[in-house]
Coordinates of N, CA and C in Angstrom, one line a residue:
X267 N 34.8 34.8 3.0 CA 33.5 35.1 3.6 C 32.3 34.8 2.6
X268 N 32.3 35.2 1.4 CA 31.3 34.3 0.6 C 31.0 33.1 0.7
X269 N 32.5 32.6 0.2 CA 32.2 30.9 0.2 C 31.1 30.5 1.6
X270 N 32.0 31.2 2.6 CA 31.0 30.6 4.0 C 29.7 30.5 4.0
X271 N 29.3 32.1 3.6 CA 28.3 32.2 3.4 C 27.2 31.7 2.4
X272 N 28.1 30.9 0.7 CA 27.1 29.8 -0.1 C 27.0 28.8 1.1
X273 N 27.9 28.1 1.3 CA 27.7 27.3 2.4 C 26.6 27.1 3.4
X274 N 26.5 28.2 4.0 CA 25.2 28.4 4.9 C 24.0 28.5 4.3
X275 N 24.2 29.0 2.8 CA 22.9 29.1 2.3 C 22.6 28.0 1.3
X276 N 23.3 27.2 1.2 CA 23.3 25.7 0.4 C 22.9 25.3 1.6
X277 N 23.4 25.1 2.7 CA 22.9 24.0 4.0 C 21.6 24.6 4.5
X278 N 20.9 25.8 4.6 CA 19.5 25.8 4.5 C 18.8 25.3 3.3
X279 N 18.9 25.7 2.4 CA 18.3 25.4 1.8 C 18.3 23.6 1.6
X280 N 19.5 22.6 1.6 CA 19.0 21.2 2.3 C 18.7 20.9 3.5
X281 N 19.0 21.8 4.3 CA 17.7 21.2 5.7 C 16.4 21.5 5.4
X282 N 16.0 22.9 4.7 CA 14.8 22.9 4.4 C 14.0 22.4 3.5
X283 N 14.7 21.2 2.6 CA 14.4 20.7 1.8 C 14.7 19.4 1.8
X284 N 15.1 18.7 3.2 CA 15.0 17.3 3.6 C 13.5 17.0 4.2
X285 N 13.6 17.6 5.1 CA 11.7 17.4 6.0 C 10.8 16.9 5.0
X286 N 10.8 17.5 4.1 CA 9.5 17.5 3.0 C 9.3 16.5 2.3
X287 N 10.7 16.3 2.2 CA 11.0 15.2 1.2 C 11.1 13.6 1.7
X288 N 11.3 13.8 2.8 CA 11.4 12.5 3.7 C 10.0 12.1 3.9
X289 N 8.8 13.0 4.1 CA 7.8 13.0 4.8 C 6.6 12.8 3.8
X290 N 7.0 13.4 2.4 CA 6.8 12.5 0.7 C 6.9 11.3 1.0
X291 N 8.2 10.9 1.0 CA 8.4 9.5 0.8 C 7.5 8.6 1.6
X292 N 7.9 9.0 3.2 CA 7.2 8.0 4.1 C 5.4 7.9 3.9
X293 N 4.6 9.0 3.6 CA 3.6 9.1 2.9 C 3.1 7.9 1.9
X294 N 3.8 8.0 1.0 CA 3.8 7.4 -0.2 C 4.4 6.3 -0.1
X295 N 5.3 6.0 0.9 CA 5.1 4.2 1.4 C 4.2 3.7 2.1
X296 N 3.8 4.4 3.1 CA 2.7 4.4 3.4 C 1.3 4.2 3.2
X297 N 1.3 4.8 2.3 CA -0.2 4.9 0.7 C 0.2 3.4 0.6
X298 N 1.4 3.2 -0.2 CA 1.7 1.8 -0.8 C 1.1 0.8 0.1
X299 N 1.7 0.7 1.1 CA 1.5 -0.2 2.1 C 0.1 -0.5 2.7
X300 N -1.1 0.5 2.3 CA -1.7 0.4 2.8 C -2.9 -0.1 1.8
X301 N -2.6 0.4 0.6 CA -3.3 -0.3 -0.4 C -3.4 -1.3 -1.1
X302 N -2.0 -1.9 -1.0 CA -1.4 -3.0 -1.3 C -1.8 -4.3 -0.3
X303 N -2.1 -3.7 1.3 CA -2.7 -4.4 1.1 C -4.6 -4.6 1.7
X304 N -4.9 -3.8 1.7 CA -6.9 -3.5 1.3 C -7.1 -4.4 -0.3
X305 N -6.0 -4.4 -0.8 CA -6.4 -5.0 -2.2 C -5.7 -6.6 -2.3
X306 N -5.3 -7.0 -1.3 CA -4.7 -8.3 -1.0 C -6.4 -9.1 0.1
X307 N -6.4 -7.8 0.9 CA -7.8 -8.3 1.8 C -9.0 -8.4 0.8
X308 N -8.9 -7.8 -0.3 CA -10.3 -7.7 -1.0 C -10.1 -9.1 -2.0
X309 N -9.0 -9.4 -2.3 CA -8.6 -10.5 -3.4 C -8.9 -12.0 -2.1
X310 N -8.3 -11.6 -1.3 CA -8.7 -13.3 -0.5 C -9.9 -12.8 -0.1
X311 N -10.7 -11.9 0.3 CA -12.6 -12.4 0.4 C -12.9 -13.1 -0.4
X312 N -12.5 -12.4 -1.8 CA -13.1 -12.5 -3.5 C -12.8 -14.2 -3.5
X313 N -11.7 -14.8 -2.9 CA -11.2 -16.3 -3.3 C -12.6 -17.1 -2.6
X314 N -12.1 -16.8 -1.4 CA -13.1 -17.4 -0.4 C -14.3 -17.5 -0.5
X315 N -15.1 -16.4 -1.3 CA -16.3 -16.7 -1.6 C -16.8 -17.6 -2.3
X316 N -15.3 -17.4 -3.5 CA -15.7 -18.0 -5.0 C -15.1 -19.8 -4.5
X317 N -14.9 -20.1 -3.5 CA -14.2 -21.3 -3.0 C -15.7 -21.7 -2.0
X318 N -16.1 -20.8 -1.1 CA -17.3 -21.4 -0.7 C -18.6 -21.4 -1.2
X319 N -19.3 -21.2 -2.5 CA -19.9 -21.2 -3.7 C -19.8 -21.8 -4.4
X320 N -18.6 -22.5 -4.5 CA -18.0 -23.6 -5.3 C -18.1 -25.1 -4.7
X321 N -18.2 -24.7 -3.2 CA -18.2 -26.2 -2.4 C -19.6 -26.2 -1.9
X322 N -20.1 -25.2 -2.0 CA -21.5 -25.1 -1.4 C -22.6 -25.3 -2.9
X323 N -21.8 -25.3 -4.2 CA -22.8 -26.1 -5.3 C -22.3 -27.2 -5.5
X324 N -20.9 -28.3 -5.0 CA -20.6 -29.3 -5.3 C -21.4 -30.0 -4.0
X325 N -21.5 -29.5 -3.1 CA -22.7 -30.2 -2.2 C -23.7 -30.6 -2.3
X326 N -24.1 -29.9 -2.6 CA -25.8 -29.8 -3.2 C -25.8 -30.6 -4.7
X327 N -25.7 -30.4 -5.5 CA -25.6 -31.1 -6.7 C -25.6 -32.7 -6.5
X328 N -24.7 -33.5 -5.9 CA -25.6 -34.6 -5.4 C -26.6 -34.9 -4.9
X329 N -26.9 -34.0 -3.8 CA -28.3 -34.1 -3.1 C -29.3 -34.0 -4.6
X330 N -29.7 -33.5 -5.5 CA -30.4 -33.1 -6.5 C -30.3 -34.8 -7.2
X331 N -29.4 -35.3 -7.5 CA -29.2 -36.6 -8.0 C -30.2 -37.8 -7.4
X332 N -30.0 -37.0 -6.2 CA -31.1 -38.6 -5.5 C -32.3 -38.7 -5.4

């Protein structure tokens, strides 16, 4: 009757201590996922800028020549 009863009180205590932890995890992939990529969107603006700034002074810079 003990044993049964660790049993039952081991198995609450991991059902009560799965939820949480699952829901940590998916969180915090989540987080990841989400910053990873806001910081992927900020790095290709950041290109694109420095790519149309780059072609918008190789443009001009002839015109100045003439």
């Amino acid at each position: 009757m003990k044993q049964t009863a660790y049993k039952s009180l081991f198995r609450q205590f991991i059902n009560r201590l799965i939820p949480p932890m699952v829901l940590t995890v998916a969180l915090a992939m989540t987080a990841n996922i989400v910053v990873g990529h806001n910081m992927a969107r900020m790095e290709q603006s950041r290109r694109l800028q420095f790519l149309g700034a780059s072609y918008a002074e190789a443009l001009i810079k002839p015109l100045w020549d003439c």
